[in-house]
PDB file of C-alpha atoms and ligand atoms in Angstrom:
ATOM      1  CA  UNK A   1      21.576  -5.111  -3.735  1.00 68.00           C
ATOM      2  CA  UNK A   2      20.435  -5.876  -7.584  1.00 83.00           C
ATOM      3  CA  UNK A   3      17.445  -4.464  -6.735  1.00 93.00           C
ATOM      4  CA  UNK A   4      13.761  -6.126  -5.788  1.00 96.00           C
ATOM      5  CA  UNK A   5      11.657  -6.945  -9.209  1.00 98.00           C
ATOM      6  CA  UNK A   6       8.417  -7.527  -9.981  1.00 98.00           C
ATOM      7  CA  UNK A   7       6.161  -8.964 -12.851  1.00 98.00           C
ATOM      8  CA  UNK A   8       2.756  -8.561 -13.331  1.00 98.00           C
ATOM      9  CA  UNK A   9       1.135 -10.417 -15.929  1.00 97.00           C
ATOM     10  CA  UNK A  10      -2.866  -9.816 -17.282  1.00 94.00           C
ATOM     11  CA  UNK A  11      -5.016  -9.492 -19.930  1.00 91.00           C
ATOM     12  CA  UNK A  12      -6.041  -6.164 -21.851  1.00 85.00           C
ATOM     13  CA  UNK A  13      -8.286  -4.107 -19.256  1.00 84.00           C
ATOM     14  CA  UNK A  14      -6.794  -5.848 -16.305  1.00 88.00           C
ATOM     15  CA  UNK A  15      -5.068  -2.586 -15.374  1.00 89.00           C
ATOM     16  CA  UNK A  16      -1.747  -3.672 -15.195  1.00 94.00           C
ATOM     17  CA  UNK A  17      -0.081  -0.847 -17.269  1.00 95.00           C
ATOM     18  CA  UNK A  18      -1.442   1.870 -15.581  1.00 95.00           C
ATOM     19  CA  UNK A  19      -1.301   0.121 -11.994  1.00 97.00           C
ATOM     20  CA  UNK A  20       2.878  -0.801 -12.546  1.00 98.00           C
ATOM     21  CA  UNK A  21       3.637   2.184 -13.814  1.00 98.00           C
ATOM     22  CA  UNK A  22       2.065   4.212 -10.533  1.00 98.00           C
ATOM     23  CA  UNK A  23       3.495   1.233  -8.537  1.00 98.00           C
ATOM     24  CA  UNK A  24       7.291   1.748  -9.521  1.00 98.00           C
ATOM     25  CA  UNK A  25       6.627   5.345  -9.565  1.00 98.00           C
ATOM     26  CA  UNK A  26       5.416   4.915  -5.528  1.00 98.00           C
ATOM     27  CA  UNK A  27       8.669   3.068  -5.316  1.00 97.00           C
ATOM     28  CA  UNK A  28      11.157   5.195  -7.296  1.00 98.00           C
ATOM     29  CA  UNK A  29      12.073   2.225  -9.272  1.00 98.00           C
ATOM     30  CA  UNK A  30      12.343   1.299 -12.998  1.00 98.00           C
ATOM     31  CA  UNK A  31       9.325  -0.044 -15.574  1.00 98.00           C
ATOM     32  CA  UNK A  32       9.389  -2.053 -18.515  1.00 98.00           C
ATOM     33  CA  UNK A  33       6.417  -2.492 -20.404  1.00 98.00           C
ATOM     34  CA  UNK A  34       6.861  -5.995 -22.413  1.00 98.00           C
ATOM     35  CA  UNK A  35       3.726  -5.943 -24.623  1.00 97.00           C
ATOM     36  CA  UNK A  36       5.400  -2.190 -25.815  1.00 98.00           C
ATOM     37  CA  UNK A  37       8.323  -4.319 -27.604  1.00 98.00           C
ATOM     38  CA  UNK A  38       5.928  -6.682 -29.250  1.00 98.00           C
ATOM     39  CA  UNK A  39       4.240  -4.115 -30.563  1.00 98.00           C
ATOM     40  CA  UNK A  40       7.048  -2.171 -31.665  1.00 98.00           C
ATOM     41  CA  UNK A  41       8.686  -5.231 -33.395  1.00 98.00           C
ATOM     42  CA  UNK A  42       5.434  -5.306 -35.388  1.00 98.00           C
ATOM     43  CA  UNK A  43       5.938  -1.592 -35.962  1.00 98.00           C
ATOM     44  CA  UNK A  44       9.374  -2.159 -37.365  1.00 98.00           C
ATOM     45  CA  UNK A  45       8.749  -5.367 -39.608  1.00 98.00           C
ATOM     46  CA  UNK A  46       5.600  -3.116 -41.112  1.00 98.00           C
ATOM     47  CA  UNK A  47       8.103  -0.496 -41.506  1.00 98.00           C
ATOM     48  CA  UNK A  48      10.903  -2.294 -43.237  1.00 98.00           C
ATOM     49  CA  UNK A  49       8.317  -4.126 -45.567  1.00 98.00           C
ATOM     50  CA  UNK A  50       8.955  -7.276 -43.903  1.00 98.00           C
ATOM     51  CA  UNK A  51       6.095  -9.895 -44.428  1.00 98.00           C
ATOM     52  CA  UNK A  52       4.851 -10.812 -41.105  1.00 98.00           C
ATOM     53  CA  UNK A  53       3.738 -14.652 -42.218  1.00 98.00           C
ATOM     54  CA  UNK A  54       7.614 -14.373 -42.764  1.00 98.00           C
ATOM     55  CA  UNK A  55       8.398 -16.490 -39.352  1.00 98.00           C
ATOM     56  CA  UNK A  56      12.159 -16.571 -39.915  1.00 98.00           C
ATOM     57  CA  UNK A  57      12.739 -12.658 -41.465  1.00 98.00           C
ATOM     58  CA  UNK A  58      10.532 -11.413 -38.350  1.00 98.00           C
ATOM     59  CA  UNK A  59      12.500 -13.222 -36.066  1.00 98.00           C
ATOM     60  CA  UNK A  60      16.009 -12.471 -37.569  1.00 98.00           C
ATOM     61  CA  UNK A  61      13.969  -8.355 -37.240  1.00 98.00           C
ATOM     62  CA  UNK A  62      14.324  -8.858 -33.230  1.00 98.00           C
ATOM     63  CA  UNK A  63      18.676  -8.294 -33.160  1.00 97.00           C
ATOM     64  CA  UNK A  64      17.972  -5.944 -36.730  1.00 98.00           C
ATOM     65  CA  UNK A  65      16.030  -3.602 -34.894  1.00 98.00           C
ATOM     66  CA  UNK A  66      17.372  -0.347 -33.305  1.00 98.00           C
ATOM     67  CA  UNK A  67      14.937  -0.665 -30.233  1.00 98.00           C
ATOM     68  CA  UNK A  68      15.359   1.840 -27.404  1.00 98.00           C
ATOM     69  CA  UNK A  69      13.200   1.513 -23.981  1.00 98.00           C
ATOM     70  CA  UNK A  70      12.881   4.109 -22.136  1.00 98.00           C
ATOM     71  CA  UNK A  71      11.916   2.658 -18.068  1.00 97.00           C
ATOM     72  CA  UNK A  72      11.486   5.814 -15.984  1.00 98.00           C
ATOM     73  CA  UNK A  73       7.655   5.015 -14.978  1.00 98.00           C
ATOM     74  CA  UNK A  74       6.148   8.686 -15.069  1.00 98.00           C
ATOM     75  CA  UNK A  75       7.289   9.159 -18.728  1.00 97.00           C
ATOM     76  CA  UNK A  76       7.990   5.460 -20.176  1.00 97.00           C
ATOM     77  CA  UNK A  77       9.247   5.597 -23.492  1.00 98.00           C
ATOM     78  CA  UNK A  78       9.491   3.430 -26.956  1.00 98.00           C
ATOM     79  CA  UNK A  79      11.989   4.372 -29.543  1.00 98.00           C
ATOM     80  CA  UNK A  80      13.640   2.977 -32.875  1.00 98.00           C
ATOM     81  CA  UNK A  81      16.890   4.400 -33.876  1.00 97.00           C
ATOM     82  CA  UNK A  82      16.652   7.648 -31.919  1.00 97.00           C
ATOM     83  CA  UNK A  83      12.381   7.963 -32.928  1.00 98.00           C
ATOM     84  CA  UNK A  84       9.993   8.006 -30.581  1.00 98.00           C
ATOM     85  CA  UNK A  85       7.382   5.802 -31.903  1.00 98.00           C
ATOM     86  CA  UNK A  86       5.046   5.554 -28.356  1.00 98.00           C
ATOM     87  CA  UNK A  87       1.720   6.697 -30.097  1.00 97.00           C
ATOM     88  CA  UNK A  88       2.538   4.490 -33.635  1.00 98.00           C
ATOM     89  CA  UNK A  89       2.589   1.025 -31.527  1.00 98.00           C
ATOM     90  CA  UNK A  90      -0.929   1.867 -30.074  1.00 94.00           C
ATOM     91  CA  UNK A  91      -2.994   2.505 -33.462  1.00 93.00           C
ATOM     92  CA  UNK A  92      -5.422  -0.213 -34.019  1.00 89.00           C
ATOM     93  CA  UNK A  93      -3.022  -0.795 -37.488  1.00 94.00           C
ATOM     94  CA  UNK A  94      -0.580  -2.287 -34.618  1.00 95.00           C
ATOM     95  CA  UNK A  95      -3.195  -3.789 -32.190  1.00 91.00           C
ATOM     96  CA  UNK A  96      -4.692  -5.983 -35.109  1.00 91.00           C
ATOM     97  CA  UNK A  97      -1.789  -7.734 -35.790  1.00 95.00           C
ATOM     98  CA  UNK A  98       0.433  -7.934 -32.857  1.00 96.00           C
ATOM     99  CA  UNK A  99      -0.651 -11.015 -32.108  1.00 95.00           C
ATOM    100  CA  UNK A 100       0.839 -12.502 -35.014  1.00 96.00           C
ATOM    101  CA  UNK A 101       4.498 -11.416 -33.896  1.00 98.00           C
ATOM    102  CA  UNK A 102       3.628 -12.468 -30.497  1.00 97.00           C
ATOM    103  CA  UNK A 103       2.645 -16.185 -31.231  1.00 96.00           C
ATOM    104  CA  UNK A 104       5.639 -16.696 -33.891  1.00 97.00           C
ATOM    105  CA  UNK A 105       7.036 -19.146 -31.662  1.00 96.00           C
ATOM    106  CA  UNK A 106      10.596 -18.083 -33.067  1.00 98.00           C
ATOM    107  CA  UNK A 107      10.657 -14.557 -32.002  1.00 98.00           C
ATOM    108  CA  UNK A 108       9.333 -15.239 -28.772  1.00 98.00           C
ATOM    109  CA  UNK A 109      12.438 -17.144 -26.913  1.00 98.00           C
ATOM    110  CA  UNK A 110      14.414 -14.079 -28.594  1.00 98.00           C
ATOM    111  CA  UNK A 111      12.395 -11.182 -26.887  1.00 98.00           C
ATOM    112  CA  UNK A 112      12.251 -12.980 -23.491  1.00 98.00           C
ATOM    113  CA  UNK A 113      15.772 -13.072 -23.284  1.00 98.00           C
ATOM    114  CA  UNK A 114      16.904  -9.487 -24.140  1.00 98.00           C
ATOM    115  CA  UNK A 115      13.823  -8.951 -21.618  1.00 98.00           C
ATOM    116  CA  UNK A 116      15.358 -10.577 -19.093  1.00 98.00           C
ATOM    117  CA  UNK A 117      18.682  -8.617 -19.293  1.00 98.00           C
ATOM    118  CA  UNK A 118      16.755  -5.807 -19.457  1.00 98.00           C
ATOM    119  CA  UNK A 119      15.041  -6.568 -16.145  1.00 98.00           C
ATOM    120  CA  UNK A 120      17.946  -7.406 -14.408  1.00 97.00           C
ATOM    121  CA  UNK A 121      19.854  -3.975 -15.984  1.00 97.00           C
ATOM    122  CA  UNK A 122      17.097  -1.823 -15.061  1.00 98.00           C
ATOM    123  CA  UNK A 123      16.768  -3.599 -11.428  1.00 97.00           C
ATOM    124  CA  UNK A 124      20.286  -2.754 -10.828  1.00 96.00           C
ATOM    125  CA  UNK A 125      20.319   0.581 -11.929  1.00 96.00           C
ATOM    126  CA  UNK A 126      17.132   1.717 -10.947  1.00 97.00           C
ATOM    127  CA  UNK A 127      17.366  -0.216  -7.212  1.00 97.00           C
ATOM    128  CA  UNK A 128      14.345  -2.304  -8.627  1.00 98.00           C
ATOM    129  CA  UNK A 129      12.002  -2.776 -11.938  1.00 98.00           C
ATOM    130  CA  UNK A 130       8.118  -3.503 -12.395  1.00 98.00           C
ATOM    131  CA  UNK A 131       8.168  -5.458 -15.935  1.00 98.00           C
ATOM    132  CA  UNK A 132       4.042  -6.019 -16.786  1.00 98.00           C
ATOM    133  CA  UNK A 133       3.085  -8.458 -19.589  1.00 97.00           C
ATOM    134  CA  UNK A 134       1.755 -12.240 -20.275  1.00 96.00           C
ATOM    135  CA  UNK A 135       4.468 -14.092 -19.540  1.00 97.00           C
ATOM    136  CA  UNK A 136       6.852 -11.670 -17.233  1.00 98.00           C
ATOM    137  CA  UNK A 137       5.433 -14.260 -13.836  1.00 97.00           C
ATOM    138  CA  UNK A 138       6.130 -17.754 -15.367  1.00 96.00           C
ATOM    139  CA  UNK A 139       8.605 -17.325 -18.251  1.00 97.00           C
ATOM    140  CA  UNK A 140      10.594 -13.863 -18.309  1.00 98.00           C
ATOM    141  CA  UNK A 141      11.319 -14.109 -14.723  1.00 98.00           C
ATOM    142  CA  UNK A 142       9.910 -16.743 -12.479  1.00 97.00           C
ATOM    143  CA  UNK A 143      12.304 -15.836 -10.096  1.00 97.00           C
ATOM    144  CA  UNK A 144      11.179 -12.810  -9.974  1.00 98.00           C
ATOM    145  CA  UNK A 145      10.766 -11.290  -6.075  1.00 97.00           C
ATOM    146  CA  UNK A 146       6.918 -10.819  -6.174  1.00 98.00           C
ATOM    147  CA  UNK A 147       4.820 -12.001  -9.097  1.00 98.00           C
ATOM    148  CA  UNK A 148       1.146 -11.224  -9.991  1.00 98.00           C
ATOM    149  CA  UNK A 149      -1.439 -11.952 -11.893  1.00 97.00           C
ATOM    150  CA  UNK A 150      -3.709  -9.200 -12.298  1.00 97.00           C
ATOM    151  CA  UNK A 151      -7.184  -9.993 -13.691  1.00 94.00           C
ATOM    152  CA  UNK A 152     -11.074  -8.844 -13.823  1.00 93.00           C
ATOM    153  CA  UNK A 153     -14.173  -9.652 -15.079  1.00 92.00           C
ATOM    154  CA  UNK A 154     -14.629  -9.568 -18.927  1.00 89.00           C
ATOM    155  CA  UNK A 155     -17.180  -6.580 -17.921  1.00 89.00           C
ATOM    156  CA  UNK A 156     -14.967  -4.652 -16.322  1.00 91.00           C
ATOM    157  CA  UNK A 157     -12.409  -4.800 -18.499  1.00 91.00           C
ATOM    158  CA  UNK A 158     -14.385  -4.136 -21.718  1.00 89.00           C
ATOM    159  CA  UNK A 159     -15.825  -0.839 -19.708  1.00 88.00           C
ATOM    160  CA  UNK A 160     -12.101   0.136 -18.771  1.00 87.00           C
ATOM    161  CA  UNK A 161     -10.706  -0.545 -21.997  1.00 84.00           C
ATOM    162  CA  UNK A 162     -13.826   1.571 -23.774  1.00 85.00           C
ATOM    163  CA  UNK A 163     -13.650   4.392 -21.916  1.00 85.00           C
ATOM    164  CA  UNK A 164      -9.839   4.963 -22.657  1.00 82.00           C
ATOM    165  CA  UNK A 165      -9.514   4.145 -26.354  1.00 80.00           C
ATOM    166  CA  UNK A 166     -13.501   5.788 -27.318  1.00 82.00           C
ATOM    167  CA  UNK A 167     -14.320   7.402 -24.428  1.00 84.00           C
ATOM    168  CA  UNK A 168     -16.953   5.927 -23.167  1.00 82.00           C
ATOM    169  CA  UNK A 169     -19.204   2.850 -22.321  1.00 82.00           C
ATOM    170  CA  UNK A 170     -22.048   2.949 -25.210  1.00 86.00           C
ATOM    171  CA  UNK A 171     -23.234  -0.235 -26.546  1.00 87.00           C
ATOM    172  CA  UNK A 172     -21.175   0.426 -30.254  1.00 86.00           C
ATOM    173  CA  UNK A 173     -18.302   1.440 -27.876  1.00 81.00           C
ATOM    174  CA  UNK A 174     -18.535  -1.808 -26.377  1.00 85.00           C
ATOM    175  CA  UNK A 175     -18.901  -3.681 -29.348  1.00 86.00           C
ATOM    176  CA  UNK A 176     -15.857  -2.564 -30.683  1.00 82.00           C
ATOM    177  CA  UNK A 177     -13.772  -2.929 -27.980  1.00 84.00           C
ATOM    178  CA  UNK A 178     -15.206  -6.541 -27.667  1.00 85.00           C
ATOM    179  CA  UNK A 179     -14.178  -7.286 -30.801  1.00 79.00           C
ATOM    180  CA  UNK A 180     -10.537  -5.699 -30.146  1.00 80.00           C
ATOM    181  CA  UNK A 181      -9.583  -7.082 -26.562  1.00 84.00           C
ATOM    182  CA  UNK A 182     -11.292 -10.085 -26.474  1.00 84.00           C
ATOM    183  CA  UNK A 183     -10.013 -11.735 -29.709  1.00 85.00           C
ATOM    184  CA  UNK A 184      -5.926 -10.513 -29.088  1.00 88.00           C
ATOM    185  CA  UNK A 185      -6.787 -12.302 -25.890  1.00 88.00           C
ATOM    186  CA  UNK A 186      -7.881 -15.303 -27.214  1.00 89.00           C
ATOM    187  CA  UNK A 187      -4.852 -15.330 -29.830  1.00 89.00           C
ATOM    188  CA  UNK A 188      -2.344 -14.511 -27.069  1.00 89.00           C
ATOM    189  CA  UNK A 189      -3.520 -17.330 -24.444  1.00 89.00           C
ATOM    190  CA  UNK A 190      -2.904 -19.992 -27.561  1.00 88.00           C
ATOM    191  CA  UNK A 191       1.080 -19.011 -26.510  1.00 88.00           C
ATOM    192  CA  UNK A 192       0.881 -17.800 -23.086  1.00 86.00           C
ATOM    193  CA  UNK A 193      -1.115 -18.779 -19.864  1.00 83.00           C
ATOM    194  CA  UNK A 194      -2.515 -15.561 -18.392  1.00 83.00           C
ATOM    195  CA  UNK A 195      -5.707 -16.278 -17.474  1.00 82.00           C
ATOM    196  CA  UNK A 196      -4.848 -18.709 -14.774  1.00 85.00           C
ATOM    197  CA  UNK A 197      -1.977 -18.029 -12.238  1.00 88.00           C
ATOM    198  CA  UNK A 198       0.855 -20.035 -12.173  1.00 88.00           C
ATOM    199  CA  UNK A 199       2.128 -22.117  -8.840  1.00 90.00           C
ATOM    200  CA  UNK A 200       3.616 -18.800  -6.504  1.00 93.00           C
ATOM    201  CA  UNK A 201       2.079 -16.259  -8.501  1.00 97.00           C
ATOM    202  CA  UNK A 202      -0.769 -14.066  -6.347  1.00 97.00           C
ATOM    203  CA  UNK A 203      -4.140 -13.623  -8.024  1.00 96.00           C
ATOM    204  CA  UNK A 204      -5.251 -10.157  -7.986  1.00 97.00           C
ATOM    205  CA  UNK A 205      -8.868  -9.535  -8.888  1.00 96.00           C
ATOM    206  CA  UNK A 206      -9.223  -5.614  -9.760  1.00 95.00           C
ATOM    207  CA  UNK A 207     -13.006  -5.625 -11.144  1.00 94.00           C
ATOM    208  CA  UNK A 208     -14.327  -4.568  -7.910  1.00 94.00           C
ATOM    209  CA  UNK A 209     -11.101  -2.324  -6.896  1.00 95.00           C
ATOM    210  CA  UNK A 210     -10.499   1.684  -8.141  1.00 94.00           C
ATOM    211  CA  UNK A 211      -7.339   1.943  -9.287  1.00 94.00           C
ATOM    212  CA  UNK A 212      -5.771   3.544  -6.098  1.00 97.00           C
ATOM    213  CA  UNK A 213      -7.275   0.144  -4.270  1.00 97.00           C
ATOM    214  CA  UNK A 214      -5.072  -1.939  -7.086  1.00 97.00           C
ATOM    215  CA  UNK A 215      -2.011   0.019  -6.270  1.00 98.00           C
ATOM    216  CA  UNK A 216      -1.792  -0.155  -2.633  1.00 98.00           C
ATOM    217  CA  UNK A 217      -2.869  -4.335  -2.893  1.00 98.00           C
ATOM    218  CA  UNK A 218       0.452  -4.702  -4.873  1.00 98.00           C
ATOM    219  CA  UNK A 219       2.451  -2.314  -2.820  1.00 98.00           C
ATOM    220  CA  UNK A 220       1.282  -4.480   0.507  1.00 98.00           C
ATOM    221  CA  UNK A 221       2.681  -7.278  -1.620  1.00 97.00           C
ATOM    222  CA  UNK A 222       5.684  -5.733  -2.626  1.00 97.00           C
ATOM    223  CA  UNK A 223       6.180  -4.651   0.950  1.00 96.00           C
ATOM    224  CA  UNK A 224       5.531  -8.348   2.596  1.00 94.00           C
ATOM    225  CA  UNK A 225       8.158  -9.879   0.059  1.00 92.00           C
ATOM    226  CA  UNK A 226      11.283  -7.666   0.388  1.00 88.00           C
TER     227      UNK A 226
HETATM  228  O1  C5P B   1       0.114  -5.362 -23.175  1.00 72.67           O
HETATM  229  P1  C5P B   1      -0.130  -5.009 -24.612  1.00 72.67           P
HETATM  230  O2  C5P B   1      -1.584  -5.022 -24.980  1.00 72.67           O
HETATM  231  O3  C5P B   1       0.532  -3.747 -25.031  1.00 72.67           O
HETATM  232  O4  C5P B   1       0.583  -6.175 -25.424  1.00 72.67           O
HETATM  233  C1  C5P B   1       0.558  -6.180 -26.819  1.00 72.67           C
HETATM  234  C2  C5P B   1       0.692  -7.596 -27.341  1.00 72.67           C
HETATM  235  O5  C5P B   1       2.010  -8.084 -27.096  1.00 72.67           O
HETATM  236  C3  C5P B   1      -0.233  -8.622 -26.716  1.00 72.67           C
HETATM  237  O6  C5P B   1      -1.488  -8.642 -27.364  1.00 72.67           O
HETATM  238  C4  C5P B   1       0.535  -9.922 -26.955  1.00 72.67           C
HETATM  239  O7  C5P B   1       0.293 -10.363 -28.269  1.00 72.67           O
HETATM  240  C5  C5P B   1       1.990  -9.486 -26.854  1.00 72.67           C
HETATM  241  N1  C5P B   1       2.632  -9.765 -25.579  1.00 72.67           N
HETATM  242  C6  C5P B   1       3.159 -11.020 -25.352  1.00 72.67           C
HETATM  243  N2  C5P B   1       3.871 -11.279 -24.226  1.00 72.67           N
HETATM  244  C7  C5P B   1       4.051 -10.313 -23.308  1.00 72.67           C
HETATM  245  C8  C5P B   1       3.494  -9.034 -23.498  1.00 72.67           C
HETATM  246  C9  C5P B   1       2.757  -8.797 -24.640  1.00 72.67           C
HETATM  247  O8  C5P B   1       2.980 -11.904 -26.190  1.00 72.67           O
HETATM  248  N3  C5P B   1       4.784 -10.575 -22.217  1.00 72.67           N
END
């Protein structure tokens, strides 16, 4: 077989790194984190000095770039010429202006394809992938085999998001989480539709749900699908 694949698209906080990353774990299949090469596009154009109001030269970065993913689940892995650069793409330096690579409307196309390969190499390699993003459920692979949209309450996912980047829930936490998540959101849904599911993609709703809860919903829907 090529090997059973599923997206799962959400916003920040909705879960969906951790939850596909424990999912293809469960499954012994491959991941691919999508939002990871965004952000380590950005990393390289910031790197190289290119100007990132420079539509075209960012673009043209996307084939430049030495860009290595690494899909086992339990240690995923994001590196540029042979350098692991996992913790560089999640500064706040990175988070602040990813948004800006991700709505160039001329690197996107680009970035979806060579995700799409990548999908379909990983799936038949690794007897199936879980690729998590925006756009993995309506424009990376529609066809995908099972396709979710994993969402939650703004609470919930400001209190999630908190606790893992500050470490806790206190109203300054908050505050500046609010003003991280909620405005890369906003920027990202001008390009992508994730706040709605598209026709054949399952709405999951995690804000009342632990994690483990999250991961067996998507494993029953793995499981009814292949
Ligand atoms: O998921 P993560 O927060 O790491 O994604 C980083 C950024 O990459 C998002 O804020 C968005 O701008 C972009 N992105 C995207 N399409 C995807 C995944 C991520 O535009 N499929």
């Amino acid at each position: 077989s090529n090997g059973v694949r599923v997206a799962i698209d959400g916003p920040s906080g909705s879960g969906k790194s951790s939850v596909s990353k424990k999912v293809a774990a469960h499954l012994g299949i491959g991941y691919l984190d999508t939002g990871a090469m965004y952000r380590a596009l950005t990393w390289y154009c910031l790197d190289a000095g290119i100007d990132l109001d420079d539509t075209e030269a960012v673009a043209d970065a996307v084939a430049a770039m030495p860009l290595e993913m690494g899909t086992d689940p339990k240690a995923p892995s994001v590196s540029m010429g042979g350098k692991p650069i996992d913790a560089d793409i999640r500064t706040t330096r990175i988070a602040e202006v990813v948004s800006k690579v991700a709505t160039n409307l001329a690197v996107r196309p680009k970035l979806q394809q060579r995700q799409r390969d990548l999908m379909r190499e990983i799936a038949a390699s690794s007897g199936g992938v879980v690729a998590e993003g925006r756009d993995v459920t309506t424009v990376v692979a529609p066809d995908a085999d099972v396709r979710i949209l994993m969402v939650a309450s703004e609470e919930a996912r400001l209190a999630r998001r908190s606790k893992e980047v500050h470490g806790g829930v206190d109203e300054t936490m908050l505050a500046a989480t609010r003003a991280q998540i909620v405005d890369r959101d906003k920027a990202d849904s001008t390009v992508s539709s994730f706040m709605t599911a598209a026709d054949g993609v399952v709405t999951l709703d995690t804000s009342e749900l632990t994690f483990q809860q999250s991961v067996e919903a998507v494993l029953t829907l793995v499981e009814r699908a292949t």
